[in-house]
PDB file of C-alpha atoms and ligand atoms in Angstrom:
ATOM      1  CA  UNK A   1      -7.626  16.631  11.701  1.00  0.00           C
ATOM      2  CA  UNK A   2      -5.863  13.355  12.602  1.00  0.00           C
ATOM      3  CA  UNK A   3      -4.064  13.287  15.784  1.00  0.00           C
ATOM      4  CA  UNK A   4      -0.477  12.411  15.010  1.00  0.00           C
ATOM      5  CA  UNK A   5       3.061  11.359  16.757  1.00  0.00           C
ATOM      6  CA  UNK A   6       4.729  14.724  15.154  1.00  0.00           C
ATOM      7  CA  UNK A   7       2.719  17.264  17.008  1.00  0.00           C
ATOM      8  CA  UNK A   8       1.698  18.843  13.454  1.00  0.00           C
ATOM      9  CA  UNK A   9      -1.663  20.485  13.600  1.00  0.00           C
ATOM     10  CA  UNK A  10      -2.187  21.813  10.158  1.00  0.00           C
ATOM     11  CA  UNK A  11      -3.611  19.206   7.618  1.00  0.00           C
ATOM     12  CA  UNK A  12      -1.452  20.332   4.718  1.00  0.00           C
ATOM     13  CA  UNK A  13       1.848  19.832   6.546  1.00  0.00           C
ATOM     14  CA  UNK A  14       0.791  16.338   7.967  1.00  0.00           C
ATOM     15  CA  UNK A  15       0.095  15.304   4.326  1.00  0.00           C
ATOM     16  CA  UNK A  16       3.500  16.238   3.419  1.00  0.00           C
ATOM     17  CA  UNK A  17       5.303  14.844   5.994  1.00  0.00           C
ATOM     18  CA  UNK A  18       3.382  11.560   6.034  1.00  0.00           C
ATOM     19  CA  UNK A  19       4.256  11.339   2.468  1.00  0.00           C
ATOM     20  CA  UNK A  20       7.900  11.902   2.922  1.00  0.00           C
ATOM     21  CA  UNK A  21       8.509   9.705   5.991  1.00  0.00           C
ATOM     22  CA  UNK A  22       6.477   6.725   4.751  1.00  0.00           C
ATOM     23  CA  UNK A  23       8.026   6.814   1.526  1.00  0.00           C
ATOM     24  CA  UNK A  24      11.187   6.921   2.997  1.00  0.00           C
ATOM     25  CA  UNK A  25       9.963   3.974   5.181  1.00  0.00           C
ATOM     26  CA  UNK A  26       8.932   1.991   2.202  1.00  0.00           C
ATOM     27  CA  UNK A  27      12.284   2.787   0.402  1.00  0.00           C
ATOM     28  CA  UNK A  28      14.479   1.534   3.143  1.00  0.00           C
ATOM     29  CA  UNK A  29      12.270  -1.768   3.361  1.00  0.00           C
ATOM     30  CA  UNK A  30      12.833  -2.318  -0.351  1.00  0.00           C
ATOM     31  CA  UNK A  31      16.588  -1.274  -0.459  1.00  0.00           C
ATOM     32  CA  UNK A  32      17.255  -3.625   2.633  1.00  0.00           C
ATOM     33  CA  UNK A  33      15.467  -6.510   1.159  1.00  0.00           C
ATOM     34  CA  UNK A  34      13.600  -6.558   4.485  1.00  0.00           C
ATOM     35  CA  UNK A  35      10.471  -8.163   2.550  1.00  0.00           C
ATOM     36  CA  UNK A  36      12.748 -11.228   2.499  1.00  0.00           C
ATOM     37  CA  UNK A  37      11.957 -12.043   6.284  1.00  0.00           C
ATOM     38  CA  UNK A  38       8.380 -11.802   6.123  1.00  0.00           C
ATOM     39  CA  UNK A  39       5.634 -14.599   4.762  1.00  0.00           C
ATOM     40  CA  UNK A  40       3.093 -12.449   3.024  1.00  0.00           C
ATOM     41  CA  UNK A  41       0.654 -15.210   2.530  1.00  0.00           C
ATOM     42  CA  UNK A  42      -0.554 -14.576   5.897  1.00  0.00           C
ATOM     43  CA  UNK A  43      -2.576 -11.547   6.749  1.00  0.00           C
ATOM     44  CA  UNK A  44      -0.492 -10.375   9.573  1.00  0.00           C
ATOM     45  CA  UNK A  45       1.958  -9.277   6.921  1.00  0.00           C
ATOM     46  CA  UNK A  46      -0.285  -6.458   5.860  1.00  0.00           C
ATOM     47  CA  UNK A  47      -0.287  -5.503   9.490  1.00  0.00           C
ATOM     48  CA  UNK A  48       3.291  -5.709   9.640  1.00  0.00           C
ATOM     49  CA  UNK A  49       3.570  -3.271   6.219  1.00  0.00           C
ATOM     50  CA  UNK A  50       1.115  -0.920   7.691  1.00  0.00           C
ATOM     51  CA  UNK A  51       3.375  -0.358  10.784  1.00  0.00           C
ATOM     52  CA  UNK A  52       6.544  -0.078   9.024  1.00  0.00           C
ATOM     53  CA  UNK A  53       5.067   2.629   6.754  1.00  0.00           C
ATOM     54  CA  UNK A  54       3.227   4.630   9.423  1.00  0.00           C
ATOM     55  CA  UNK A  55       4.518   3.804  12.962  1.00  0.00           C
ATOM     56  CA  UNK A  56       6.484   7.093  12.712  1.00  0.00           C
ATOM     57  CA  UNK A  57       3.394   9.162  12.378  1.00  0.00           C
ATOM     58  CA  UNK A  58       0.428   7.432  13.960  1.00  0.00           C
ATOM     59  CA  UNK A  59      -0.346   5.522  17.216  1.00  0.00           C
ATOM     60  CA  UNK A  60      -2.861   3.386  15.411  1.00  0.00           C
ATOM     61  CA  UNK A  61      -0.192   2.259  12.834  1.00  0.00           C
ATOM     62  CA  UNK A  62      -0.725  -1.690  12.290  1.00  0.00           C
ATOM     63  CA  UNK A  63      -4.029  -1.451  14.243  1.00  0.00           C
ATOM     64  CA  UNK A  64      -7.480  -2.323  13.027  1.00  0.00           C
ATOM     65  CA  UNK A  65      -9.796   0.925  12.842  1.00  0.00           C
ATOM     66  CA  UNK A  66     -12.581   1.593  15.220  1.00  0.00           C
ATOM     67  CA  UNK A  67     -14.669   3.831  12.837  1.00  0.00           C
ATOM     68  CA  UNK A  68     -16.556   3.030   9.705  1.00  0.00           C
ATOM     69  CA  UNK A  69     -15.395   4.239   6.464  1.00  0.00           C
ATOM     70  CA  UNK A  70     -17.068   4.687   3.061  1.00  0.00           C
ATOM     71  CA  UNK A  71     -15.722   6.244  -0.125  1.00  0.00           C
ATOM     72  CA  UNK A  72     -17.508   7.237  -3.652  1.00  0.00           C
ATOM     73  CA  UNK A  73     -20.641   5.728  -2.222  1.00  0.00           C
ATOM     74  CA  UNK A  74     -19.140   2.465  -1.166  1.00  0.00           C
ATOM     75  CA  UNK A  75     -19.216   1.466   2.757  1.00  0.00           C
ATOM     76  CA  UNK A  76     -16.089  -0.553   3.622  1.00  0.00           C
ATOM     77  CA  UNK A  77     -16.773  -3.667   5.956  1.00  0.00           C
ATOM     78  CA  UNK A  78     -18.498  -2.309   9.159  1.00  0.00           C
ATOM     79  CA  UNK A  79     -15.982  -2.269  12.253  1.00  0.00           C
ATOM     80  CA  UNK A  80     -18.153  -5.300  14.029  1.00  0.00           C
ATOM     81  CA  UNK A  81     -17.236  -7.922  11.333  1.00  0.00           C
ATOM     82  CA  UNK A  82     -13.374  -6.707  10.656  1.00  0.00           C
ATOM     83  CA  UNK A  83     -11.868  -9.692  12.951  1.00  0.00           C
ATOM     84  CA  UNK A  84     -14.066 -12.608  11.270  1.00  0.00           C
ATOM     85  CA  UNK A  85     -13.373 -11.168   7.996  1.00  0.00           C
ATOM     86  CA  UNK A  86      -9.616 -11.261   8.585  1.00  0.00           C
ATOM     87  CA  UNK A  87      -9.655 -14.836   9.620  1.00  0.00           C
ATOM     88  CA  UNK A  88     -11.523 -15.687   6.175  1.00  0.00           C
ATOM     89  CA  UNK A  89      -9.218 -13.593   4.080  1.00  0.00           C
ATOM     90  CA  UNK A  90      -6.176 -15.022   5.934  1.00  0.00           C
ATOM     91  CA  UNK A  91      -7.143 -18.370   4.671  1.00  0.00           C
ATOM     92  CA  UNK A  92      -7.785 -17.474   1.076  1.00  0.00           C
ATOM     93  CA  UNK A  93      -5.329 -19.134  -1.313  1.00  0.00           C
ATOM     94  CA  UNK A  94      -2.187 -17.319  -2.880  1.00  0.00           C
ATOM     95  CA  UNK A  95      -0.973 -19.828  -5.336  1.00  0.00           C
ATOM     96  CA  UNK A  96      -1.995 -18.122  -8.616  1.00  0.00           C
ATOM     97  CA  UNK A  97      -2.129 -14.345 -10.038  1.00  0.00           C
ATOM     98  CA  UNK A  98      -5.961 -14.635  -9.822  1.00  0.00           C
ATOM     99  CA  UNK A  99      -5.996 -16.010  -6.116  1.00  0.00           C
ATOM    100  CA  UNK A 100      -3.626 -13.171  -5.034  1.00  0.00           C
ATOM    101  CA  UNK A 101      -5.657 -10.370  -6.999  1.00  0.00           C
ATOM    102  CA  UNK A 102      -8.703 -11.743  -5.465  1.00  0.00           C
ATOM    103  CA  UNK A 103      -7.415 -11.655  -1.823  1.00  0.00           C
ATOM    104  CA  UNK A 104      -6.248  -8.125  -2.443  1.00  0.00           C
ATOM    105  CA  UNK A 105      -9.792  -7.130  -3.586  1.00  0.00           C
ATOM    106  CA  UNK A 106     -11.060  -8.352  -0.175  1.00  0.00           C
ATOM    107  CA  UNK A 107      -8.456  -6.553   1.938  1.00  0.00           C
ATOM    108  CA  UNK A 108      -9.821  -3.377  -0.008  1.00  0.00           C
ATOM    109  CA  UNK A 109     -13.410  -4.278   1.047  1.00  0.00           C
ATOM    110  CA  UNK A 110     -12.319  -4.774   4.521  1.00  0.00           C
ATOM    111  CA  UNK A 111     -10.329  -1.454   4.759  1.00  0.00           C
ATOM    112  CA  UNK A 112      -8.616  -2.508   8.083  1.00  0.00           C
ATOM    113  CA  UNK A 113      -6.974   0.789   8.773  1.00  0.00           C
ATOM    114  CA  UNK A 114      -8.036   4.210   9.822  1.00  0.00           C
ATOM    115  CA  UNK A 115      -5.942   5.577   6.838  1.00  0.00           C
ATOM    116  CA  UNK A 116      -3.177   4.096   4.483  1.00  0.00           C
ATOM    117  CA  UNK A 117      -5.239   1.284   3.356  1.00  0.00           C
ATOM    118  CA  UNK A 118      -4.328   2.077  -0.512  1.00  0.00           C
ATOM    119  CA  UNK A 119      -0.520   2.533  -0.051  1.00  0.00           C
ATOM    120  CA  UNK A 120      -0.267  -0.290   2.241  1.00  0.00           C
ATOM    121  CA  UNK A 121      -2.237  -2.735   0.236  1.00  0.00           C
ATOM    122  CA  UNK A 122      -0.567  -1.910  -3.020  1.00  0.00           C
ATOM    123  CA  UNK A 123       2.893  -2.537  -1.426  1.00  0.00           C
ATOM    124  CA  UNK A 124       1.721  -5.776   0.515  1.00  0.00           C
ATOM    125  CA  UNK A 125       0.443  -6.911  -3.072  1.00  0.00           C
ATOM    126  CA  UNK A 126       3.611  -6.535  -4.863  1.00  0.00           C
ATOM    127  CA  UNK A 127       5.594  -8.225  -1.771  1.00  0.00           C
ATOM    128  CA  UNK A 128       3.118 -11.203  -2.118  1.00  0.00           C
ATOM    129  CA  UNK A 129       3.425 -11.572  -5.951  1.00  0.00           C
ATOM    130  CA  UNK A 130       7.188 -11.202  -5.693  1.00  0.00           C
ATOM    131  CA  UNK A 131       7.123 -14.188  -3.076  1.00  0.00           C
ATOM    132  CA  UNK A 132       4.752 -16.109  -4.707  1.00  0.00           C
ATOM    133  CA  UNK A 133       5.328 -15.848  -8.539  1.00  0.00           C
ATOM    134  CA  UNK A 134       8.356 -13.580  -8.772  1.00  0.00           C
ATOM    135  CA  UNK A 135       6.628 -10.796 -10.682  1.00  0.00           C
ATOM    136  CA  UNK A 136       5.606  -7.213  -9.240  1.00  0.00           C
ATOM    137  CA  UNK A 137       2.933  -4.669 -10.900  1.00  0.00           C
ATOM    138  CA  UNK A 138       4.606  -1.853 -12.834  1.00  0.00           C
ATOM    139  CA  UNK A 139       1.990   0.716 -11.332  1.00  0.00           C
ATOM    140  CA  UNK A 140       3.351   3.219 -13.624  1.00  0.00           C
ATOM    141  CA  UNK A 141       1.747   1.959 -16.511  1.00  0.00           C
ATOM    142  CA  UNK A 142      -1.731   2.168 -14.873  1.00  0.00           C
ATOM    143  CA  UNK A 143      -3.139   5.845 -14.623  1.00  0.00           C
ATOM    144  CA  UNK A 144      -5.197   6.907 -11.715  1.00  0.00           C
ATOM    145  CA  UNK A 145      -8.556   6.913 -13.245  1.00  0.00           C
ATOM    146  CA  UNK A 146      -8.157   3.580 -14.602  1.00  0.00           C
ATOM    147  CA  UNK A 147      -6.951   2.187 -11.612  1.00  0.00           C
ATOM    148  CA  UNK A 148      -9.975   3.819  -9.356  1.00  0.00           C
ATOM    149  CA  UNK A 149     -12.383   2.917 -11.908  1.00  0.00           C
ATOM    150  CA  UNK A 150     -11.025  -1.199 -11.739  1.00  0.00           C
ATOM    151  CA  UNK A 151     -11.160  -0.705  -7.962  1.00  0.00           C
ATOM    152  CA  UNK A 152     -14.569   0.454  -7.734  1.00  0.00           C
ATOM    153  CA  UNK A 153     -15.711  -2.231 -10.256  1.00  0.00           C
ATOM    154  CA  UNK A 154     -13.671  -4.972  -8.318  1.00  0.00           C
ATOM    155  CA  UNK A 155     -16.211  -4.894  -5.246  1.00  0.00           C
ATOM    156  CA  UNK A 156     -18.775  -6.550  -7.823  1.00  0.00           C
ATOM    157  CA  UNK A 157     -16.611  -8.369 -10.344  1.00  0.00           C
ATOM    158  CA  UNK A 158     -13.001  -8.528 -10.286  1.00  0.00           C
ATOM    159  CA  UNK A 159     -12.179 -10.137 -13.547  1.00  0.00           C
ATOM    160  CA  UNK A 160     -11.365  -6.834 -15.270  1.00  0.00           C
ATOM    161  CA  UNK A 161      -8.824  -5.861 -12.460  1.00  0.00           C
ATOM    162  CA  UNK A 162      -7.299  -9.310 -12.969  1.00  0.00           C
ATOM    163  CA  UNK A 163      -6.837  -8.795 -16.591  1.00  0.00           C
ATOM    164  CA  UNK A 164      -5.527  -5.324 -16.305  1.00  0.00           C
ATOM    165  CA  UNK A 165      -2.913  -5.768 -13.630  1.00  0.00           C
ATOM    166  CA  UNK A 166      -1.790  -9.015 -15.200  1.00  0.00           C
ATOM    167  CA  UNK A 167      -0.980  -7.017 -18.416  1.00  0.00           C
ATOM    168  CA  UNK A 168       1.257  -4.603 -16.511  1.00  0.00           C
ATOM    169  CA  UNK A 169       3.163  -7.184 -14.300  1.00  0.00           C
ATOM    170  CA  UNK A 170       7.267  -7.380 -14.783  1.00  0.00           C
ATOM    171  CA  UNK A 171       9.541  -9.781 -13.813  1.00  0.00           C
ATOM    172  CA  UNK A 172      12.249  -7.070 -13.580  1.00  0.00           C
ATOM    173  CA  UNK A 173      11.835  -7.217  -9.777  1.00  0.00           C
ATOM    174  CA  UNK A 174      15.115  -5.844  -8.865  1.00  0.00           C
ATOM    175  CA  UNK A 175      14.743  -2.897 -11.029  1.00  0.00           C
ATOM    176  CA  UNK A 176      15.183   0.159  -8.693  1.00  0.00           C
ATOM    177  CA  UNK A 177      13.579   2.451 -11.282  1.00  0.00           C
ATOM    178  CA  UNK A 178      10.424   0.577 -11.577  1.00  0.00           C
ATOM    179  CA  UNK A 179      10.032  -0.064  -7.810  1.00  0.00           C
ATOM    180  CA  UNK A 180      10.456   4.103  -7.172  1.00  0.00           C
ATOM    181  CA  UNK A 181       8.142   4.749  -9.994  1.00  0.00           C
ATOM    182  CA  UNK A 182       5.502   2.375  -8.618  1.00  0.00           C
ATOM    183  CA  UNK A 183       5.683   3.840  -5.367  1.00  0.00           C
ATOM    184  CA  UNK A 184       5.386   7.163  -6.727  1.00  0.00           C
ATOM    185  CA  UNK A 185       2.231   6.064  -8.652  1.00  0.00           C
ATOM    186  CA  UNK A 186       0.906   4.495  -5.886  1.00  0.00           C
ATOM    187  CA  UNK A 187       1.017   7.815  -3.783  1.00  0.00           C
ATOM    188  CA  UNK A 188      -0.298   9.838  -6.758  1.00  0.00           C
ATOM    189  CA  UNK A 189      -3.408   7.486  -6.637  1.00  0.00           C
ATOM    190  CA  UNK A 190      -3.863   9.080  -3.141  1.00  0.00           C
ATOM    191  CA  UNK A 191      -3.069  12.533  -4.191  1.00  0.00           C
ATOM    192  CA  UNK A 192       0.422  12.446  -2.628  1.00  0.00           C
ATOM    193  CA  UNK A 193       2.960  13.660  -5.190  1.00  0.00           C
ATOM    194  CA  UNK A 194       5.377  16.086  -3.316  1.00  0.00           C
ATOM    195  CA  UNK A 195       8.043  13.982  -3.091  1.00  0.00           C
ATOM    196  CA  UNK A 196       9.771  11.796  -5.887  1.00  0.00           C
ATOM    197  CA  UNK A 197      11.173   8.348  -4.443  1.00  0.00           C
ATOM    198  CA  UNK A 198      14.159   8.873  -6.610  1.00  0.00           C
ATOM    199  CA  UNK A 199      15.330  11.904  -4.794  1.00  0.00           C
ATOM    200  CA  UNK A 200      14.281  10.754  -1.304  1.00  0.00           C
ATOM    201  CA  UNK A 201      16.504   7.500  -2.029  1.00  0.00           C
ATOM    202  CA  UNK A 202      19.463   9.746  -3.111  1.00  0.00           C
ATOM    203  CA  UNK A 203      18.954  12.091   0.013  1.00  0.00           C
ATOM    204  CA  UNK A 204      19.056   9.077   2.404  1.00  0.00           C
ATOM    205  CA  UNK A 205      22.161   7.576   0.867  1.00  0.00           C
ATOM    206  CA  UNK A 206      23.885  11.114   1.139  1.00  0.00           C
ATOM    207  CA  UNK A 207      22.850  11.437   4.977  1.00  0.00           C
ATOM    208  CA  UNK A 208      23.894   7.792   5.696  1.00  0.00           C
ATOM    209  CA  UNK A 209      27.259   8.799   4.184  1.00  0.00           C
ATOM    210  CA  UNK A 210      27.748  11.643   6.322  1.00  0.00           C
ATOM    211  CA  UNK A 211      26.805   9.818   9.505  1.00  0.00           C
ATOM    212  CA  UNK A 212      29.104   6.966   8.865  1.00  0.00           C
TER     213      UNK A 212
HETATM  214  N1  ATP B 301     -15.408   3.582  -4.119  1.00  0.00           N
HETATM  215  C1  ATP B 301     -14.451   2.669  -3.871  1.00  0.00           C
HETATM  216  N2  ATP B 301     -14.690   1.334  -4.069  1.00  0.00           N
HETATM  217  C2  ATP B 301     -13.859   0.367  -3.999  1.00  0.00           C
HETATM  218  N3  ATP B 301     -12.744   0.743  -3.659  1.00  0.00           N
HETATM  219  C3  ATP B 301     -12.273   1.773  -3.509  1.00  0.00           C
HETATM  220  C4  ATP B 301     -13.209   2.941  -3.705  1.00  0.00           C
HETATM  221  N4  ATP B 301     -12.562   4.218  -3.490  1.00  0.00           N
HETATM  222  C5  ATP B 301     -11.136   3.743  -3.081  1.00  0.00           C
HETATM  223  N5  ATP B 301     -11.022   2.478  -3.208  1.00  0.00           N
HETATM  224  C6  ATP B 301      -9.579   1.869  -3.020  1.00  0.00           C
HETATM  225  O1  ATP B 301      -9.142   2.329  -1.769  1.00  0.00           O
HETATM  226  C7  ATP B 301      -7.720   2.908  -1.842  1.00  0.00           C
HETATM  227  C8  ATP B 301      -7.896   3.734  -0.688  1.00  0.00           C
HETATM  228  O2  ATP B 301      -8.795   4.517  -0.602  1.00  0.00           O
HETATM  229  P1  ATP B 301      -8.860   5.387   0.820  1.00  0.00           P
HETATM  230  O3  ATP B 301      -8.529   6.799   0.179  1.00  0.00           O
HETATM  231  O4  ATP B 301     -10.366   4.976   1.294  1.00  0.00           O
HETATM  232  O5  ATP B 301      -8.013   4.725   1.639  1.00  0.00           O
HETATM  233  P2  ATP B 301      -6.847   5.391   2.817  1.00  0.00           P
HETATM  234  O6  ATP B 301      -6.793   4.569   3.772  1.00  0.00           O
HETATM  235  O7  ATP B 301      -7.036   6.852   2.907  1.00  0.00           O
HETATM  236  O8  ATP B 301      -5.593   4.900   1.754  1.00  0.00           O
HETATM  237  P3  ATP B 301      -4.395   5.987   1.378  1.00  0.00           P
HETATM  238  O9  ATP B 301      -4.319   6.762   2.856  1.00  0.00           O
HETATM  239  O10 ATP B 301      -3.206   5.155   1.019  1.00  0.00           O
HETATM  240  O11 ATP B 301      -4.970   7.155   0.383  1.00  0.00           O
HETATM  241  C9  ATP B 301      -7.927   3.241  -3.315  1.00  0.00           C
HETATM  242  O12 ATP B 301      -6.492   3.153  -3.646  1.00  0.00           O
HETATM  243  C10 ATP B 301      -8.570   1.957  -3.970  1.00  0.00           C
HETATM  244  O13 ATP B 301      -7.869   1.033  -4.033  1.00  0.00           O
HETATM  245 MG1   MG B 302      -5.894   8.339   2.505  1.00  0.00          MG
END
């Protein structure tokens, strides 16, 4: 059981609340265009995103993990090498689509956080693509199995991932529906699909109107 700031002791309840709260945080971040205040070329920005999403829930939001992690037979970077790899990734270029995806692949291999690497990484990736190339990825065009296959392959060879993600980029960057569906897909990749972003956003708007 993961210790959390909410005092929740049941794993299913934590998973649900984590989805609801962090999705709401992502929605506010996007609606208020807070991403405009951040330089996503620097790796610090990934820590800002992770904090923004999870600080209400975990003490270790935005902090490097202290345990080793593996998934599907792949061992992510050893904790002893996180700092030096971060420095190297920070210096990777971001001028082209290929540069940016290569940086994302390295961030995934690093897996800097205890939890939430997938969701924070994809949001960071969209923000960087928006900043540098004025496009975002329409994640709703990529189903989970295909995405996971591409990510597994990417640790050996990222060329297929680059081609497939390029195929589903869109210049319609201010489109609420694309962002919300993309966010829901990003969470669905991680088995979180209790809440729809569209409904959460409407609820948040409603609450704001009542409070004002
Ligand atoms: N075997 C693998 N090889 C390479 N990358 C992987 C592998 N399995 C998962 N990933 C990548 O890691 C991401 C998240 O996986 P994981 O469940 O380890 O992280 P997490 O920290 O729990 O993230 P989240 O909480 O957002 O689910 C996936 O979305 C995918 O991009
Ligand atoms: Mg997870």
